[in-house]
Amino acid sequence: MPLTFSNDDHHPLLDTLLRTRVPRWEALNRAVDERDDMLDFAMKLFHGDRDAALVNYFQNGLEQFELVKHIASWRGPMRRMLDFASGYGRLTRFLVHQQLADEITVSDILEGGMEFQAREFGVRTILSATAPTDFLPGSRATGQPGSPGYDLIFVASLFTHLPPATFTPWLRRLVELLEPRGLLVFSVHDESIAPENVGEGINFAAHSESRVLDTSEYGSTWVTESYVREQVAAIGAGLACVRLPRALAEWQDVYVVSPSPIENARPRRAPKGFIEHCDTAADGILLTGWATVADEAPDRVEVRIDDEIVATARAFHPRDDVAKAFGPGARDSGWDCLVPHSAVRSFRYQTATVSIVSSVGVERILFLGTIDAATGFVARERARARDNQIVARDAENAELRERIAILEHQRAELERTIAAMRNSRFWRARERWFALKRGLRITNEQ
């Protein structure tokens, strides 16, 4: 199948992303298959802007790699790793390039994805199955003597799509494939980002970004922490389970499950933030916004032109609106950076990167593009935020209207019930009895 981006292609924005973040970056295999749903999703997210979509695609793959590398360090060197539901290898290219494990196996239900990854990345591939019981990767769990399990199994954005009928069976099947000290790492949508209350611990809706998978089997799923822990406990009472809130792309929660205790579970929280203004002033280009890391201030916000850091913010001023949205720990989150004109040779041909960096060195890129594009980017993001607020208000208003309609219906039902009671023989007898009592001055009741 044709490639939408080949290994020989170079892109100035992509070069900037990789150059300072990936060792031997020029040797990284950049091939992207045109059937890759993740790039298609990014194209839709950025309204057909291929430059922004490509950068986002590789940035997300790199962020996944940094997360996997962090969790793998809890156990030390990895011999065998399985990247399950790996698609077309958005993460695989980084795993192979930096040799995170001695042997890397990938698995997905998409046959084209397996063919692509075997050809481009040289990894062992296993075609997955719809039913967990049909997934037979030739590991120790299948009963084949001498065949070891996996030291690390990583599953990004699969349990975010599974219905209740297959959520726990897949969890069980993957746990069975672990070495005694192995780690199963998977991501979920937490109830805090669910569009409605997750009443039974898990909510499933039959829609997703996939262009080929059956939405009844691969939709959109939200879960509570208690639900995940209950499913893990049901698989094995002795299983360790660690939760890393919003650890993947500052959106999905990550859980780490192991047959052995996890003593060195260091947290890793991704920063989040927003660029609110990008204005050209007399003394430079002024960027302002907010940035936070869960319940603490980030270490810094920095601006690079190409590879050179040209502005840094380390002092953060109070933002009550951010604290209201994310909690009191996010109050000191406001920032501003002034890029001097002398640091910029071209608004159109140089690349600017605006990043938040946490106190432990976790980076979150807020913007990567030309200075010329930054103004339009900020305007689009602000418009998107306003649209989201409008959608949220519309949803709240719709819910309020629904509640009012229910109350009006209940009031009408109550009025009809009272009217029926007043017309009953019992009620008329009651009225005559109370009239007699009032006439005899026994009561003042109506």
CSV table of N, CA and C in Angstrom, one decimal, residues 2 17 22 79 90 119 146 186 194 267 276 358 381 385 400 410 425 428:
chain,number,residue,atom,x,y,z
A,2,PRO,N,0.4,2.4,-0.6
A,2,PRO,CA,1.2,3.6,-0.6
A,2,PRO,C,1.4,4.2,0.8
A,17,LEU,N,11.0,18.8,15.8
A,17,LEU,CA,10.5,18.0,16.9
A,17,LEU,C,11.5,16.9,17.3
A,22,VAL,N,15.3,12.9,20.1
A,22,VAL,CA,15.6,11.6,19.8
A,22,VAL,C,17.0,11.4,19.4
A,79,ARG,N,13.6,-7.9,28.4
A,79,ARG,CA,14.0,-8.9,27.3
A,79,ARG,C,13.0,-8.9,26.3
A,90,ARG,N,2.7,3.7,15.3
A,90,ARG,CA,3.1,5.1,15.7
A,90,ARG,C,4.1,5.0,16.9
A,119,ARG,N,7.5,-5.1,7.6
A,119,ARG,CA,8.3,-4.7,6.5
A,119,ARG,C,9.1,-3.5,6.9
A,146,GLY,N,9.0,-24.0,27.6
A,146,GLY,CA,10.2,-23.3,27.2
A,146,GLY,C,10.0,-22.0,26.6
A,186,PHE,N,-1.8,-0.3,30.5
A,186,PHE,CA,-2.9,0.0,29.6
A,186,PHE,C,-3.6,1.3,30.0
A,194,ALA,N,-15.9,11.6,31.2
A,194,ALA,CA,-17.1,11.0,30.6
A,194,ALA,C,-18.2,12.0,30.3
A,267,PRO,N,5.6,8.3,40.1
A,267,PRO,CA,4.6,8.9,39.3
A,267,PRO,C,5.2,9.7,38.1
A,276,GLU,N,-2.7,31.7,25.2
A,276,GLU,CA,-3.9,32.6,25.0
A,276,GLU,C,-3.7,33.7,24.1
A,358,SER,N,7.9,19.9,33.4
A,358,SER,CA,7.6,19.7,34.8
A,358,SER,C,8.9,19.7,35.6
A,381,GLU,N,-7.4,27.9,18.5
A,381,GLU,CA,-7.5,27.2,19.8
A,381,GLU,C,-8.5,28.0,20.7
A,385,ALA,N,-11.9,26.6,22.2
A,385,ALA,CA,-12.3,26.6,23.6
A,385,ALA,C,-13.6,27.2,23.8
A,400,LEU,N,-31.1,21.0,31.8
A,400,LEU,CA,-32.0,21.8,32.7
A,400,LEU,C,-33.4,21.8,32.1
A,410,GLN,N,-44.4,15.8,36.3
A,410,GLN,CA,-44.8,15.3,37.6
A,410,GLN,C,-45.8,16.2,38.3
A,425,ARG,N,-66.0,9.7,46.0
A,425,ARG,CA,-67.0,9.7,47.0
A,425,ARG,C,-66.3,9.9,48.4
A,428,ARG,N,-65.6,13.6,48.9
A,428,ARG,CA,-66.8,14.4,49.2
A,428,ARG,C,-67.3,14.1,50.6
